[in-house]
PDB file of N, CA and C in Angstrom:
ATOM      1  N   UNK A   1      12.947  30.634   5.223  1.00  0.00           N
ATOM      2  CA  UNK A   1      12.786  29.316   4.634  1.00  0.00           C
ATOM      3  C   UNK A   1      13.005  29.352   3.126  1.00  0.00           C
ATOM      4  N   UNK A   2      12.439  30.372   2.474  1.00  0.00           N
ATOM      5  CA  UNK A   2      12.617  30.504   1.035  1.00  0.00           C
ATOM      6  C   UNK A   2      14.084  30.659   0.678  1.00  0.00           C
ATOM      7  N   UNK A   3      14.775  31.410   1.488  1.00  0.00           N
ATOM      8  CA  UNK A   3      16.194  31.635   1.244  1.00  0.00           C
ATOM      9  C   UNK A   3      16.980  30.325   1.354  1.00  0.00           C
ATOM     10  N   UNK A   4      16.635  29.531   2.346  1.00  0.00           N
ATOM     11  CA  UNK A   4      17.298  28.233   2.529  1.00  0.00           C
ATOM     12  C   UNK A   4      17.074  27.335   1.315  1.00  0.00           C
ATOM     13  N   UNK A   5      15.840  27.278   0.842  1.00  0.00           N
ATOM     14  CA  UNK A   5      15.515  26.432  -0.317  1.00  0.00           C
ATOM     15  C   UNK A   5      16.221  26.942  -1.570  1.00  0.00           C
ATOM     16  N   UNK A   6      16.299  28.250  -1.725  1.00  0.00           N
ATOM     17  CA  UNK A   6      16.989  28.812  -2.893  1.00  0.00           C
ATOM     18  C   UNK A   6      18.487  28.492  -2.847  1.00  0.00           C
ATOM     19  N   UNK A   7      19.048  28.447  -1.652  1.00  0.00           N
ATOM     20  CA  UNK A   7      20.472  28.153  -1.522  1.00  0.00           C
ATOM     21  C   UNK A   7      20.759  26.655  -1.578  1.00  0.00           C
ATOM     22  N   UNK A   8      19.775  25.845  -1.235  1.00  0.00           N
ATOM     23  CA  UNK A   8      19.950  24.394  -1.189  1.00  0.00           C
ATOM     24  C   UNK A   8      18.826  23.694  -1.963  1.00  0.00           C
ATOM     25  N   UNK A   9      18.814  23.765  -3.284  1.00  0.00           N
ATOM     26  CA  UNK A   9      17.725  23.156  -4.067  1.00  0.00           C
ATOM     27  C   UNK A   9      17.720  21.629  -3.979  1.00  0.00           C
ATOM     28  N   UNK A  10      18.808  21.027  -3.559  1.00  0.00           N
ATOM     29  CA  UNK A  10      18.866  19.575  -3.443  1.00  0.00           C
ATOM     30  C   UNK A  10      17.862  19.054  -2.413  1.00  0.00           C
ATOM     31  N   UNK A  11      17.454  19.894  -1.468  1.00  0.00           N
ATOM     32  CA  UNK A  11      16.470  19.471  -0.463  1.00  0.00           C
ATOM     33  C   UNK A  11      15.147  19.122  -1.147  1.00  0.00           C
ATOM     34  N   UNK A  12      14.733  19.941  -2.090  1.00  0.00           N
ATOM     35  CA  UNK A  12      13.486  19.671  -2.823  1.00  0.00           C
ATOM     36  C   UNK A  12      13.615  18.379  -3.614  1.00  0.00           C
ATOM     37  N   UNK A  13      14.752  18.180  -4.253  1.00  0.00           N
ATOM     38  CA  UNK A  13      14.964  16.950  -5.013  1.00  0.00           C
ATOM     39  C   UNK A  13      14.954  15.726  -4.114  1.00  0.00           C
ATOM     40  N   UNK A  14      15.547  15.838  -2.949  1.00  0.00           N
ATOM     41  CA  UNK A  14      15.557  14.724  -2.002  1.00  0.00           C
ATOM     42  C   UNK A  14      14.147  14.385  -1.529  1.00  0.00           C
ATOM     43  N   UNK A  15      13.340  15.402  -1.286  1.00  0.00           N
ATOM     44  CA  UNK A  15      11.948  15.180  -0.868  1.00  0.00           C
ATOM     45  C   UNK A  15      11.168  14.491  -1.984  1.00  0.00           C
ATOM     46  N   UNK A  16      11.374  14.918  -3.208  1.00  0.00           N
ATOM     47  CA  UNK A  16      10.681  14.303  -4.347  1.00  0.00           C
ATOM     48  C   UNK A  16      11.097  12.845  -4.509  1.00  0.00           C
ATOM     49  N   UNK A  17      12.395  12.588  -4.428  1.00  0.00           N
ATOM     50  CA  UNK A  17      12.889  11.218  -4.571  1.00  0.00           C
ATOM     51  C   UNK A  17      12.365  10.332  -3.441  1.00  0.00           C
ATOM     52  N   UNK A  18      12.200  10.872  -2.252  1.00  0.00           N
ATOM     53  CA  UNK A  18      11.672  10.112  -1.111  1.00  0.00           C
ATOM     54  C   UNK A  18      10.177   9.858  -1.273  1.00  0.00           C
ATOM     55  N   UNK A  19       9.428  10.855  -1.717  1.00  0.00           N
ATOM     56  CA  UNK A  19       7.969  10.791  -1.724  1.00  0.00           C
ATOM     57  C   UNK A  19       7.397   9.984  -2.890  1.00  0.00           C
ATOM     58  N   UNK A  20       7.937  10.136  -4.079  1.00  0.00           N
ATOM     59  CA  UNK A  20       7.337   9.512  -5.265  1.00  0.00           C
ATOM     60  C   UNK A  20       7.200   7.988  -5.189  1.00  0.00           C
ATOM     61  N   UNK A  21       8.220   7.246  -4.779  1.00  0.00           N
ATOM     62  CA  UNK A  21       8.023   5.789  -4.704  1.00  0.00           C
ATOM     63  C   UNK A  21       6.946   5.385  -3.706  1.00  0.00           C
ATOM     64  N   UNK A  22       6.929   6.045  -2.544  1.00  0.00           N
ATOM     65  CA  UNK A  22       5.904   5.718  -1.541  1.00  0.00           C
ATOM     66  C   UNK A  22       4.509   6.026  -2.077  1.00  0.00           C
ATOM     67  N   UNK A  23       4.366   7.183  -2.699  1.00  0.00           N
ATOM     68  CA  UNK A  23       3.055   7.575  -3.238  1.00  0.00           C
ATOM     69  C   UNK A  23       2.624   6.606  -4.332  1.00  0.00           C
ATOM     70  N   UNK A  24       3.547   6.231  -5.209  1.00  0.00           N
ATOM     71  CA  UNK A  24       3.223   5.304  -6.292  1.00  0.00           C
ATOM     72  C   UNK A  24       2.768   3.953  -5.777  1.00  0.00           C
ATOM     73  N   UNK A  25       3.483   3.409  -4.812  1.00  0.00           N
ATOM     74  CA  UNK A  25       3.119   2.098  -4.248  1.00  0.00           C
ATOM     75  C   UNK A  25       1.779   2.170  -3.533  1.00  0.00           C
ATOM     76  N   UNK A  26       1.571   3.221  -2.735  1.00  0.00           N
ATOM     77  CA  UNK A  26       0.314   3.352  -1.989  1.00  0.00           C
ATOM     78  C   UNK A  26      -0.879   3.507  -2.931  1.00  0.00           C
ATOM     79  N   UNK A  27      -0.731   4.335  -3.971  1.00  0.00           N
ATOM     80  CA  UNK A  27      -1.826   4.509  -4.930  1.00  0.00           C
ATOM     81  C   UNK A  27      -2.099   3.220  -5.689  1.00  0.00           C
ATOM     82  N   UNK A  28      -1.061   2.507  -6.062  1.00  0.00           N
ATOM     83  CA  UNK A  28      -1.225   1.242  -6.778  1.00  0.00           C
ATOM     84  C   UNK A  28      -1.966   0.223  -5.912  1.00  0.00           C
ATOM     85  N   UNK A  29      -1.578   0.114  -4.636  1.00  0.00           N
ATOM     86  CA  UNK A  29      -2.241  -0.849  -3.747  1.00  0.00           C
ATOM     87  C   UNK A  29      -3.698  -0.459  -3.505  1.00  0.00           C
ATOM     88  N   UNK A  30      -3.961   0.836  -3.326  1.00  0.00           N
ATOM     89  CA  UNK A  30      -5.341   1.291  -3.105  1.00  0.00           C
ATOM     90  C   UNK A  30      -6.200   1.002  -4.335  1.00  0.00           C
ATOM     91  N   UNK A  31      -5.664   1.248  -5.514  1.00  0.00           N
ATOM     92  CA  UNK A  31      -6.422   0.983  -6.742  1.00  0.00           C
ATOM     93  C   UNK A  31      -6.647  -0.511  -6.927  1.00  0.00           C
ATOM     94  N   UNK A  32      -5.640  -1.304  -6.650  1.00  0.00           N
ATOM     95  CA  UNK A  32      -5.735  -2.755  -6.816  1.00  0.00           C
ATOM     96  C   UNK A  32      -6.793  -3.354  -5.902  1.00  0.00           C
ATOM     97  N   UNK A  33      -6.905  -2.817  -4.666  1.00  0.00           N
ATOM     98  CA  UNK A  33      -7.901  -3.318  -3.721  1.00  0.00           C
ATOM     99  C   UNK A  33      -9.269  -2.677  -3.921  1.00  0.00           C
ATOM    100  N   UNK A  34      -9.361  -1.664  -4.772  1.00  0.00           N
ATOM    101  CA  UNK A  34     -10.643  -1.000  -5.013  1.00  0.00           C
ATOM    102  C   UNK A  34     -11.024  -0.023  -3.915  1.00  0.00           C
ATOM    103  N   UNK A  35     -10.056   0.466  -3.157  1.00  0.00           N
ATOM    104  CA  UNK A  35     -10.311   1.447  -2.099  1.00  0.00           C
ATOM    105  C   UNK A  35     -10.339   2.852  -2.687  1.00  0.00           C
ATOM    106  N   UNK A  36     -11.498   3.252  -3.204  1.00  0.00           N
ATOM    107  CA  UNK A  36     -11.602   4.543  -3.879  1.00  0.00           C
ATOM    108  C   UNK A  36     -11.353   5.710  -2.934  1.00  0.00           C
ATOM    109  N   UNK A  37     -11.872   5.626  -1.716  1.00  0.00           N
ATOM    110  CA  UNK A  37     -11.698   6.721  -0.753  1.00  0.00           C
ATOM    111  C   UNK A  37     -10.223   6.882  -0.402  1.00  0.00           C
ATOM    112  N   UNK A  38      -9.554   5.758  -0.102  1.00  0.00           N
ATOM    113  CA  UNK A  38      -8.126   5.811   0.200  1.00  0.00           C
ATOM    114  C   UNK A  38      -7.355   6.363  -0.998  1.00  0.00           C
ATOM    115  N   UNK A  39      -7.713   5.958  -2.205  1.00  0.00           N
ATOM    116  CA  UNK A  39      -7.019   6.429  -3.397  1.00  0.00           C
ATOM    117  C   UNK A  39      -7.099   7.949  -3.503  1.00  0.00           C
ATOM    118  N   UNK A  40      -8.293   8.491  -3.331  1.00  0.00           N
ATOM    119  CA  UNK A  40      -8.469   9.942  -3.435  1.00  0.00           C
ATOM    120  C   UNK A  40      -7.710  10.662  -2.323  1.00  0.00           C
ATOM    121  N   UNK A  41      -7.805  10.148  -1.096  1.00  0.00           N
ATOM    122  CA  UNK A  41      -7.090  10.774   0.022  1.00  0.00           C
ATOM    123  C   UNK A  41      -5.589  10.762  -0.228  1.00  0.00           C
ATOM    124  N   UNK A  42      -5.058   9.618  -0.628  1.00  0.00           N
ATOM    125  CA  UNK A  42      -3.622   9.517  -0.890  1.00  0.00           C
ATOM    126  C   UNK A  42      -3.196  10.395  -2.053  1.00  0.00           C
ATOM    127  N   UNK A  43      -4.062  10.540  -3.038  1.00  0.00           N
ATOM    128  CA  UNK A  43      -3.745  11.354  -4.212  1.00  0.00           C
ATOM    129  C   UNK A  43      -3.705  12.837  -3.867  1.00  0.00           C
ATOM    130  N   UNK A  44      -4.624  13.280  -3.010  1.00  0.00           N
ATOM    131  CA  UNK A  44      -4.746  14.705  -2.715  1.00  0.00           C
ATOM    132  C   UNK A  44      -3.834  15.181  -1.588  1.00  0.00           C
ATOM    133  N   UNK A  45      -3.576  14.329  -0.619  1.00  0.00           N
ATOM    134  CA  UNK A  45      -2.803  14.751   0.556  1.00  0.00           C
ATOM    135  C   UNK A  45      -1.367  14.279   0.408  1.00  0.00           C
ATOM    136  N   UNK A  46      -0.448  15.208   0.581  1.00  0.00           N
ATOM    137  CA  UNK A  46       0.969  14.872   0.474  1.00  0.00           C
ATOM    138  C   UNK A  46       1.708  15.461   1.675  1.00  0.00           C
ATOM    139  N   UNK A  47       2.053  14.614   2.625  1.00  0.00           N
ATOM    140  CA  UNK A  47       2.790  15.062   3.806  1.00  0.00           C
ATOM    141  C   UNK A  47       4.041  14.201   3.964  1.00  0.00           C
ATOM    142  N   UNK A  48       4.962  14.361   3.026  1.00  0.00           N
ATOM    143  CA  UNK A  48       6.234  13.632   3.017  1.00  0.00           C
ATOM    144  C   UNK A  48       6.054  12.129   3.095  1.00  0.00           C
ATOM    145  N   UNK A  49       5.020  11.623   2.475  1.00  0.00           N
ATOM    146  CA  UNK A  49       4.746  10.190   2.337  1.00  0.00           C
ATOM    147  C   UNK A  49       4.381   9.514   3.651  1.00  0.00           C
ATOM    148  N   UNK A  50       4.116  10.266   4.697  1.00  0.00           N
ATOM    149  CA  UNK A  50       3.771   9.644   5.985  1.00  0.00           C
ATOM    150  C   UNK A  50       2.460   8.879   5.868  1.00  0.00           C
ATOM    151  N   UNK A  51       1.435   9.488   5.286  1.00  0.00           N
ATOM    152  CA  UNK A  51       0.149   8.807   5.119  1.00  0.00           C
ATOM    153  C   UNK A  51       0.288   7.606   4.187  1.00  0.00           C
ATOM    154  N   UNK A  52       1.115   7.722   3.157  1.00  0.00           N
ATOM    155  CA  UNK A  52       1.338   6.620   2.224  1.00  0.00           C
ATOM    156  C   UNK A  52       1.974   5.420   2.935  1.00  0.00           C
ATOM    157  N   UNK A  53       2.953   5.687   3.769  1.00  0.00           N
ATOM    158  CA  UNK A  53       3.619   4.620   4.513  1.00  0.00           C
ATOM    159  C   UNK A  53       2.650   3.947   5.474  1.00  0.00           C
ATOM    160  N   UNK A  54       1.810   4.729   6.134  1.00  0.00           N
ATOM    161  CA  UNK A  54       0.803   4.164   7.044  1.00  0.00           C
ATOM    162  C   UNK A  54      -0.152   3.263   6.271  1.00  0.00           C
ATOM    163  N   UNK A  55      -0.610   3.721   5.105  1.00  0.00           N
ATOM    164  CA  UNK A  55      -1.521   2.895   4.298  1.00  0.00           C
ATOM    165  C   UNK A  55      -0.855   1.597   3.880  1.00  0.00           C
ATOM    166  N   UNK A  56       0.381   1.681   3.393  1.00  0.00           N
ATOM    167  CA  UNK A  56       1.086   0.484   2.942  1.00  0.00           C
ATOM    168  C   UNK A  56       1.296  -0.484   4.099  1.00  0.00           C
ATOM    169  N   UNK A  57       1.638   0.034   5.263  1.00  0.00           N
ATOM    170  CA  UNK A  57       1.955  -0.817   6.409  1.00  0.00           C
ATOM    171  C   UNK A  57       0.721  -1.463   7.035  1.00  0.00           C
ATOM    172  N   UNK A  58      -0.399  -0.755   7.063  1.00  0.00           N
ATOM    173  CA  UNK A  58      -1.548  -1.270   7.811  1.00  0.00           C
ATOM    174  C   UNK A  58      -2.796  -1.523   6.974  1.00  0.00           C
ATOM    175  N   UNK A  59      -3.255  -0.535   6.241  1.00  0.00           N
ATOM    176  CA  UNK A  59      -4.558  -0.637   5.582  1.00  0.00           C
ATOM    177  C   UNK A  59      -4.542  -1.517   4.342  1.00  0.00           C
ATOM    178  N   UNK A  60      -3.405  -1.678   3.694  1.00  0.00           N
ATOM    179  CA  UNK A  60      -3.403  -2.438   2.447  1.00  0.00           C
ATOM    180  C   UNK A  60      -3.115  -3.918   2.646  1.00  0.00           C
ATOM    181  N   UNK A  61      -2.947  -4.355   3.868  1.00  0.00           N
ATOM    182  CA  UNK A  61      -2.641  -5.770   4.119  1.00  0.00           C
ATOM    183  C   UNK A  61      -3.813  -6.636   3.670  1.00  0.00           C
ATOM    184  N   UNK A  62      -3.479  -7.729   3.012  1.00  0.00           N
ATOM    185  CA  UNK A  62      -4.489  -8.693   2.591  1.00  0.00           C
ATOM    186  C   UNK A  62      -4.939  -9.490   3.804  1.00  0.00           C
ATOM    187  N   UNK A  63      -6.229  -9.626   3.953  1.00  0.00           N
ATOM    188  CA  UNK A  63      -6.747 -10.457   5.042  1.00  0.00           C
ATOM    189  C   UNK A  63      -6.659 -11.908   4.607  1.00  0.00           C
ATOM    190  N   UNK A  64      -6.154 -12.719   5.504  1.00  0.00           N
ATOM    191  CA  UNK A  64      -6.022 -14.136   5.187  1.00  0.00           C
ATOM    192  C   UNK A  64      -7.385 -14.796   5.249  1.00  0.00           C
ATOM    193  N   UNK A  65      -7.681 -15.535   4.198  1.00  0.00           N
ATOM    194  CA  UNK A  65      -8.948 -16.252   4.161  1.00  0.00           C
ATOM    195  C   UNK A  65      -8.767 -17.602   4.837  1.00  0.00           C
ATOM    196  N   UNK A  66      -9.802 -18.020   5.545  1.00  0.00           N
ATOM    197  CA  UNK A  66      -9.749 -19.321   6.193  1.00  0.00           C
ATOM    198  C   UNK A  66      -9.845 -20.411   5.137  1.00  0.00           C
ATOM    199  N   UNK A  67      -9.084 -21.454   5.340  1.00  0.00           N
ATOM    200  CA  UNK A  67      -9.101 -22.572   4.405  1.00  0.00           C
ATOM    201  C   UNK A  67     -10.397 -23.349   4.608  1.00  0.00           C
ATOM    202  N   UNK A  68     -11.091 -23.590   3.531  1.00  0.00           N
ATOM    203  CA  UNK A  68     -12.341 -24.331   3.585  1.00  0.00           C
ATOM    204  C   UNK A  68     -12.025 -25.816   3.547  1.00  0.00           C
ATOM    205  N   UNK A  69     -12.517 -26.523   4.551  1.00  0.00           N
ATOM    206  CA  UNK A  69     -12.297 -27.961   4.615  1.00  0.00           C
ATOM    207  C   UNK A  69     -13.497 -28.653   3.982  1.00  0.00           C
ATOM    208  N   UNK A  70     -13.207 -29.517   3.043  1.00  0.00           N
ATOM    209  CA  UNK A  70     -14.274 -30.229   2.355  1.00  0.00           C
ATOM    210  C   UNK A  70     -14.900 -31.243   3.299  1.00  0.00           C
ATOM    211  N   UNK A  71     -16.223 -31.200   3.378  1.00  0.00           N
ATOM    212  CA  UNK A  71     -16.918 -32.156   4.237  1.00  0.00           C
ATOM    213  C   UNK A  71     -17.562 -33.264   3.412  1.00  0.00           C
ATOM    214  N   UNK A  72     -17.246 -33.290   2.127  1.00  0.00           N
ATOM    215  CA  UNK A  72     -17.815 -34.305   1.240  1.00  0.00           C
ATOM    216  C   UNK A  72     -17.089 -35.633   1.385  1.00  0.00           C
ATOM    217  N   UNK A  73     -17.554 -36.645   0.681  1.00  0.00           N
ATOM    218  CA  UNK A  73     -16.939 -37.969   0.778  1.00  0.00           C
ATOM    219  C   UNK A  73     -15.554 -38.007   0.143  1.00  0.00           C
ATOM    220  N   UNK A  74     -14.699 -38.866   0.667  1.00  0.00           N
ATOM    221  CA  UNK A  74     -13.363 -39.074   0.125  1.00  0.00           C
ATOM    222  C   UNK A  74     -13.351 -40.418  -0.584  1.00  0.00           C
ATOM    223  N   UNK A  75     -12.785 -40.443  -1.773  1.00  0.00           N
ATOM    224  CA  UNK A  75     -12.724 -41.690  -2.541  1.00  0.00           C
ATOM    225  C   UNK A  75     -11.302 -42.236  -2.465  1.00  0.00           C
ATOM    226  N   UNK A  76     -11.187 -43.474  -2.009  1.00  0.00           N
ATOM    227  CA  UNK A  76      -9.884 -44.103  -1.891  1.00  0.00           C
ATOM    228  C   UNK A  76      -9.450 -44.667  -3.248  1.00  0.00           C
ATOM    229  N   UNK A  77      -8.172 -45.092  -3.330  1.00  0.00           N
ATOM    230  CA  UNK A  77      -7.635 -45.596  -4.587  1.00  0.00           C
ATOM    231  C   UNK A  77      -8.311 -46.880  -5.030  1.00  0.00           C
ATOM    232  N   UNK A  78      -8.919 -47.638  -4.109  1.00  0.00           N
ATOM    233  CA  UNK A  78      -9.593 -48.868  -4.476  1.00  0.00           C
ATOM    234  C   UNK A  78     -11.050 -48.612  -4.872  1.00  0.00           C
ATOM    235  N   UNK A  79     -11.462 -47.370  -4.932  1.00  0.00           N
ATOM    236  CA  UNK A  79     -12.804 -47.029  -5.388  1.00  0.00           C
ATOM    237  C   UNK A  79     -13.834 -46.917  -4.270  1.00  0.00           C
ATOM    238  N   UNK A  80     -13.488 -47.236  -3.020  1.00  0.00           N
ATOM    239  CA  UNK A  80     -14.439 -47.128  -1.916  1.00  0.00           C
ATOM    240  C   UNK A  80     -14.531 -45.682  -1.461  1.00  0.00           C
ATOM    241  N   UNK A  81     -15.736 -45.304  -1.020  1.00  0.00           N
ATOM    242  CA  UNK A  81     -15.974 -43.945  -0.523  1.00  0.00           C
ATOM    243  C   UNK A  81     -15.992 -43.945   0.984  1.00  0.00           C
ATOM    244  N   UNK A  82     -15.360 -42.945   1.560  1.00  0.00           N
ATOM    245  CA  UNK A  82     -15.399 -42.751   3.017  1.00  0.00           C
ATOM    246  C   UNK A  82     -16.229 -41.508   3.249  1.00  0.00           C
ATOM    247  N   UNK A  83     -17.255 -41.631   4.085  1.00  0.00           N
ATOM    248  CA  UNK A  83     -18.148 -40.500   4.348  1.00  0.00           C
ATOM    249  C   UNK A  83     -17.792 -39.859   5.657  1.00  0.00           C
TER     250      UNK A  83
END
């Protein structure tokens, strides 16, 4: 394996170019959401960005908040209130 890498150094460069963007995006999303555990795990573990891609695809998704419907009175243009 060492011999292969010494003869083909472009493989290491290709791995770096593949991994860095995924790692950067995953760490940024984890920090933005305040996921400290995910941030540390993503920072320490590097397996060709597989864990980073999983985090970006599933764990970092924003949960949709339900729209709150106002139950208060509505005021019409003529000044009357509808309860």
